[in-house]
XYZ file of C-alpha atoms in Angstrom:
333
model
C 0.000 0.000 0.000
C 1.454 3.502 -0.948
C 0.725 6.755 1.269
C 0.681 9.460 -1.487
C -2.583 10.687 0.035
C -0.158 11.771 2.954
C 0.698 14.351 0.542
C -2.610 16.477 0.287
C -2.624 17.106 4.445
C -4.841 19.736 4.946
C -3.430 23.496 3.885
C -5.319 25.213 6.657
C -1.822 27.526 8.004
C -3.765 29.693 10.281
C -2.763 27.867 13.486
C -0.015 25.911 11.664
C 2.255 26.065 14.761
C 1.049 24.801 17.983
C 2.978 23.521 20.322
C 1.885 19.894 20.071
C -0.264 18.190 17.604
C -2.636 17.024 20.635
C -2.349 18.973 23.927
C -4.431 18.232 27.209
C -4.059 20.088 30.722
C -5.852 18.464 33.743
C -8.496 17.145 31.852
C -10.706 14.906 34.034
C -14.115 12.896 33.596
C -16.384 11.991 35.649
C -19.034 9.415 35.225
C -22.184 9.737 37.301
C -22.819 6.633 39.705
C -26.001 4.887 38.549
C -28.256 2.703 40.792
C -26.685 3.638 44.487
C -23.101 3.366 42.526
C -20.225 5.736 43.074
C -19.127 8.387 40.947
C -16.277 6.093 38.752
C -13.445 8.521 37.927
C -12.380 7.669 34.408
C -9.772 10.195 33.526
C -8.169 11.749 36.342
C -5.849 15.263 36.267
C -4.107 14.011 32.942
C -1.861 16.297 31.560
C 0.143 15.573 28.205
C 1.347 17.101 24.753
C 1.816 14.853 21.951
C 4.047 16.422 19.690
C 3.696 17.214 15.743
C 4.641 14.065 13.707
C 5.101 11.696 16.342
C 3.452 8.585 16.388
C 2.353 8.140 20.052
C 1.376 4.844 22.204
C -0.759 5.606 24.845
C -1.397 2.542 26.767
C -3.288 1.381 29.820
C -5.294 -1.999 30.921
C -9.111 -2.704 30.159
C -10.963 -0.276 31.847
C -8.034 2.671 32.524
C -9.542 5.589 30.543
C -8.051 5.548 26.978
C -11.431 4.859 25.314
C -12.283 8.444 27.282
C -9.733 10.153 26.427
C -10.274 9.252 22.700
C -13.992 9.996 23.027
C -13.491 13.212 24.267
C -11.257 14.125 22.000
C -13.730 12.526 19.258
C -16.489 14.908 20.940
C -18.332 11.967 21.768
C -17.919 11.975 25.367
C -18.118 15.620 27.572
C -15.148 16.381 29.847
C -15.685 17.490 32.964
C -12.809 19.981 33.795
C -9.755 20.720 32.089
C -8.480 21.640 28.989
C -7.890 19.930 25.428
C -6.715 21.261 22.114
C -6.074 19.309 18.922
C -3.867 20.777 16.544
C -3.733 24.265 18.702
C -7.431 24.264 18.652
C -9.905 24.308 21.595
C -12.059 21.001 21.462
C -14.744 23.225 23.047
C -14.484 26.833 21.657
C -12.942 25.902 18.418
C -14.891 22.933 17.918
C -14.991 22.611 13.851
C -12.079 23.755 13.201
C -10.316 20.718 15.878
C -12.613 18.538 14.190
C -11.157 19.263 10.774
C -7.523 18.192 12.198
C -8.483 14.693 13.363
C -9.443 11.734 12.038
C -10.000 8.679 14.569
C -10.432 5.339 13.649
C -13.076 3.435 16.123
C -12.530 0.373 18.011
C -15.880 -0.993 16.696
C -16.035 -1.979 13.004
C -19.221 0.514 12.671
C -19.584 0.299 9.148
C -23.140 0.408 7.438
C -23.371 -2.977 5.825
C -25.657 -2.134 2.902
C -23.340 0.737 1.652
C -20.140 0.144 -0.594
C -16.774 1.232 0.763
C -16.831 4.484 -2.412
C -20.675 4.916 -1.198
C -19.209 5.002 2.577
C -16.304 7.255 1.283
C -18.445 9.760 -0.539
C -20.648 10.112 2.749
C -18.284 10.820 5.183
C -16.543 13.234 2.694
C -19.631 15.157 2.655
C -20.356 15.249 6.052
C -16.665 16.935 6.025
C -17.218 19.371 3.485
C -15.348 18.129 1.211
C -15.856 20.058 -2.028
C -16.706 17.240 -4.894
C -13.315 18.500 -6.786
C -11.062 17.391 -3.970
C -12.408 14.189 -3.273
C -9.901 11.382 -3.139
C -12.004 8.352 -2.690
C -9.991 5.917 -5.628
C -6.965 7.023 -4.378
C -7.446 6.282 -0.785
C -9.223 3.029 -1.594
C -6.105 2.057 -3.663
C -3.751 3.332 -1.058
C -5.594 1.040 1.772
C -5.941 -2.162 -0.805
C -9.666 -1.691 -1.246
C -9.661 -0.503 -5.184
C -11.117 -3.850 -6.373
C -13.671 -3.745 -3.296
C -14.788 -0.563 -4.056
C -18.463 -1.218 -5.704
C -18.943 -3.952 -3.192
C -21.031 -4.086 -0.295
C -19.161 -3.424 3.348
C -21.021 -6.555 4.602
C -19.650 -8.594 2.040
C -15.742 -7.680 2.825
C -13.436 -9.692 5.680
C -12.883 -8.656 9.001
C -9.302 -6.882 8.080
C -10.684 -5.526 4.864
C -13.798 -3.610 6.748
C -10.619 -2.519 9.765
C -8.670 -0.520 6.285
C -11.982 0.746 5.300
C -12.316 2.310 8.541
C -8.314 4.013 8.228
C -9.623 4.809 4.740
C -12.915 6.478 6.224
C -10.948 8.992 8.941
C -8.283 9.684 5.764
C -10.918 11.557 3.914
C -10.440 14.903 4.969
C -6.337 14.545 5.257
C -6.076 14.985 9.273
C -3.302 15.827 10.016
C -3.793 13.516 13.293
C -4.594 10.048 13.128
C -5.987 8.408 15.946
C -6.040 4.134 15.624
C -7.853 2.783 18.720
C -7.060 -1.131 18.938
C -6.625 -0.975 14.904
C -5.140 -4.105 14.478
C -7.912 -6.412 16.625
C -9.035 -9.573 14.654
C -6.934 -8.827 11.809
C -4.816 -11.469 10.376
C -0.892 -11.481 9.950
C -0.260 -10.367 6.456
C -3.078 -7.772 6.605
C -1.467 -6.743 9.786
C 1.883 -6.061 8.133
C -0.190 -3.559 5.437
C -1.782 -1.997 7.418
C 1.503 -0.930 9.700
C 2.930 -0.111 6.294
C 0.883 2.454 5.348
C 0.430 4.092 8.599
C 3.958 4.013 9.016
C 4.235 6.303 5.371
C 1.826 8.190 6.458
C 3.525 9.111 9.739
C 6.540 9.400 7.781
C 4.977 12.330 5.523
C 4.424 14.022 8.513
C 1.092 12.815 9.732
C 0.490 12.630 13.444
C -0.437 9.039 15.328
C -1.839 7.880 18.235
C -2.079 4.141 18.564
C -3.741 2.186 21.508
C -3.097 -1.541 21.972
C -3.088 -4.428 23.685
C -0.273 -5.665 21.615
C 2.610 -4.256 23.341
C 4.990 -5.316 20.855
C 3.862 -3.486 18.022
C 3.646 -0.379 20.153
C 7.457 -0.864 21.218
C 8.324 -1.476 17.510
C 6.306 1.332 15.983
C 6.016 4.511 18.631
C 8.504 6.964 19.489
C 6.613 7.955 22.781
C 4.714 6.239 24.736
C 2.293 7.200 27.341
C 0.315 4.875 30.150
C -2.521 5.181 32.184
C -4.128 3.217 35.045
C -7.242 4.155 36.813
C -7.755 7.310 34.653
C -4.302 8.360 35.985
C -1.465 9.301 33.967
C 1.814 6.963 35.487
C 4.568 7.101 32.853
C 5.122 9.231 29.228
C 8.630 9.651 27.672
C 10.227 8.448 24.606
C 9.837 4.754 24.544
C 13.733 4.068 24.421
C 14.443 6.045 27.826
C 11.300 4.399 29.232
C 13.161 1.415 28.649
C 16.571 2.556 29.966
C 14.665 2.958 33.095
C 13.959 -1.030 33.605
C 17.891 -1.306 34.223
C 16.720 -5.264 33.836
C 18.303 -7.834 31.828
C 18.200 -11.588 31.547
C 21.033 -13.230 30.640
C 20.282 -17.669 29.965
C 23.055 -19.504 30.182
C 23.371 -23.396 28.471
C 26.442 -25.709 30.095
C 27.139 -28.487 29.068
C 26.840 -30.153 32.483
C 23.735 -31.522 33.876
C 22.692 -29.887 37.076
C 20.139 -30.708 39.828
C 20.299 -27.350 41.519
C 21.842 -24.363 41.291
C 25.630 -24.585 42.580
C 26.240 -22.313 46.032
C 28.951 -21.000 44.171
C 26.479 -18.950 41.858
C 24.435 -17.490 45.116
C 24.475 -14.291 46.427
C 26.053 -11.665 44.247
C 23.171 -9.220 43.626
C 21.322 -11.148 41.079
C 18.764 -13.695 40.980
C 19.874 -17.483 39.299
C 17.155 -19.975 38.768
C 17.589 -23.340 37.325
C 15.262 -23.615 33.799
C 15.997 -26.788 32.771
C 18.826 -29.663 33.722
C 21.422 -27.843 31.601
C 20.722 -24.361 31.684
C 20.617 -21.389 34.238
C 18.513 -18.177 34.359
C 20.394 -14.963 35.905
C 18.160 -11.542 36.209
C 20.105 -8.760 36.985
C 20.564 -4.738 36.777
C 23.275 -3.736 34.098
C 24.165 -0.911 36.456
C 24.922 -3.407 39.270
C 25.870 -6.162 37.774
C 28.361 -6.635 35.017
C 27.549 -9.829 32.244
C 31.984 -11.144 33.012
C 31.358 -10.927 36.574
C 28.243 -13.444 36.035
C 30.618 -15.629 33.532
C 33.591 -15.459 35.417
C 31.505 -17.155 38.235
C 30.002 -19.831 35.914
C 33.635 -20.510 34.927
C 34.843 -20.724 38.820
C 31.740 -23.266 38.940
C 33.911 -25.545 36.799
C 30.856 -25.267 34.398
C 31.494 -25.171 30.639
C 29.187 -22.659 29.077
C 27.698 -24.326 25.514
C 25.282 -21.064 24.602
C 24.240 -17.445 25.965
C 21.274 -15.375 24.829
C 21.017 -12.016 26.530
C 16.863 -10.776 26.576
C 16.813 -7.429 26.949
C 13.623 -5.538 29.226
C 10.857 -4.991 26.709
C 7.452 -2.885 26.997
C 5.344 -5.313 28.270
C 7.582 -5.759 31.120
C 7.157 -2.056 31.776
C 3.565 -1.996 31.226
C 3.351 -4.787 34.104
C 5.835 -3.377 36.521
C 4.217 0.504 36.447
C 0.987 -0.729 36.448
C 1.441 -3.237 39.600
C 3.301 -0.179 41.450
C 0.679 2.185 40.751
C -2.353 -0.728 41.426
C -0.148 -1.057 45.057
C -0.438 2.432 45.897
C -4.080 2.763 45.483
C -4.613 -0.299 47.321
């Protein structure tokens, strides 16, 4: 898939420069307890700027206020106190014209099944304003894979086919913010791949992203920042390779050729943790900044063990996903 549609972002240069593609300042919701239920707190004094041309993870469990923070931006959902801007404009005061800079791509494949994807295309374009002279509905079909789909009906396509025609929907008016809320659920591998393609051409061109996922590993692969909340509360946003840094965790796996009941005393006690993973080979966690890799091999050597393979595994984003998230689920306990 090609992202020459990337090309035609929207010329509107009267508030070309804000200071961050998406910016929000204590912005809070609260949901109104129903039935003799509490008030339930979904976003929480979150502040954060996601800056022009980045493409932006913001990540949280089931449940910790991303789908909120989308809606609101979406206008679908009311804040209740602070303050959001998309593209330098006020989501409130400046309503139409923040609308213009965003496109979001749902969760829920919320297509109309009796309309074909150009039919679909030519409707939202309207409902954009999109004079009939600047419509771009073959060229976003073919840049999404959807040209030879185009005169059939949305019920008729696969579940990864009606996911592209919802990227192709929100590309209609060339945002120049993309929002992609879980937009790789239920699609296959290979679809997957073109799908990441595209985006990742679009975001190259200098289109804005924000991603949220439950798949951890494409957020670590694709984002530059990354952002996560728990309990409507913002715990953690920097550039994903110094939220890394931060782990200072490593796990180095080492095979002997030996066979081993237990971990020898030798090993024990030096600022690390050794486990034994199988009859042959040893697990050692340890922090880098602690704990150098020879000291480790110099003491398998002084074990009289002879080492037949290492692999080093490096701290990845799931593992900092599940340590924030436990600290921050402790402290509210």
């Amino acid at each position: 898939m090609t992202a020459s549609i990337a090309q035609n972002q929207n010329n509107d240069t009267s508030n070309s420069t804000p200071n961050g593609a998406i910016e929000v300042k204590n912005l809070s919701k609260t949901y109104k307890g129903q039935y003799g239920q509490p008030e339930k707190h979904a976003l929480n004094d979150v502040s954060l700027t996601i800056p022009q041309g980045s493409f932006f993870a913001l990540l949280g469990p089931n449940g910790a206020g991303k789908s909120t923070f989308i809606n609101i931006l979406a206008g679908l959902v009311i804040k209740t106190s602070g303050q959001a801007k998309i593209w330098g404009y006020d989501i409130e005061d400046q309503m139409r014209a923040a609308r213009r800079a965003i496109g979001i791509v749902p969760q829920e494949l919320n297509l109309d099944p009796f309309f074909t994807p150009r039919e679909l295309m030519e409707v939202q374009a309207g409902l954009y304003g999109v004079p009939q002279n600047k419509r771009r509905t073959d060229e976003i079909l073919e840049a999404v894979g959807l040209a030879d789909k185009a005169n059939s009906y949305a019920r008729t396509l696969s579940g990864g086919m009606r996911r592209r025609l919802l990227v192709a929907k929100a590309m209609v008016h060339s945002p120049k913010i993309l929002v992609l809320d879980e937009p790789t659920a239920g699609v296959d591998i290979e679809l997957r791949i073109q799908l990441w393609d595209y985006v990742r051409e679009l975001n190259r061109q200098g289109t804005t992203v924000l991603l949220t996922t439950h798949y951890l590993e494409e957020a670590e692969e694709l984002c530059d920042k990354v952002a996560i909340i728990n309990h409507g509360r913002l715990v953690a946003c920097d550039e994903t390779k110094t939220l890394l840094s931060k782990m200072d965790a490593k796990e180095l796996i080492v095979t002997v050729a030996e066979t081993l009941n237990d971990v020898p005393d030798i090993l024990r006690g030096h600022g690390y943790n050794v486990t034994l993973t199988g009859p042959n080979q040893l697990s050692f966690q340890y922090s880098p900044s602690k704990v150098e890799i020879a000291k480790i091999l110099d003491l398998v050597s002084q074990a009289q063990l002879t080492v037949a393979d290492l692999v080093t595994k490096e701290s990845d984003l799931e593992d900092l996903f599940l340590r924030l998230t436990r600290e921050d689920n402790a402290k509210i306990a």
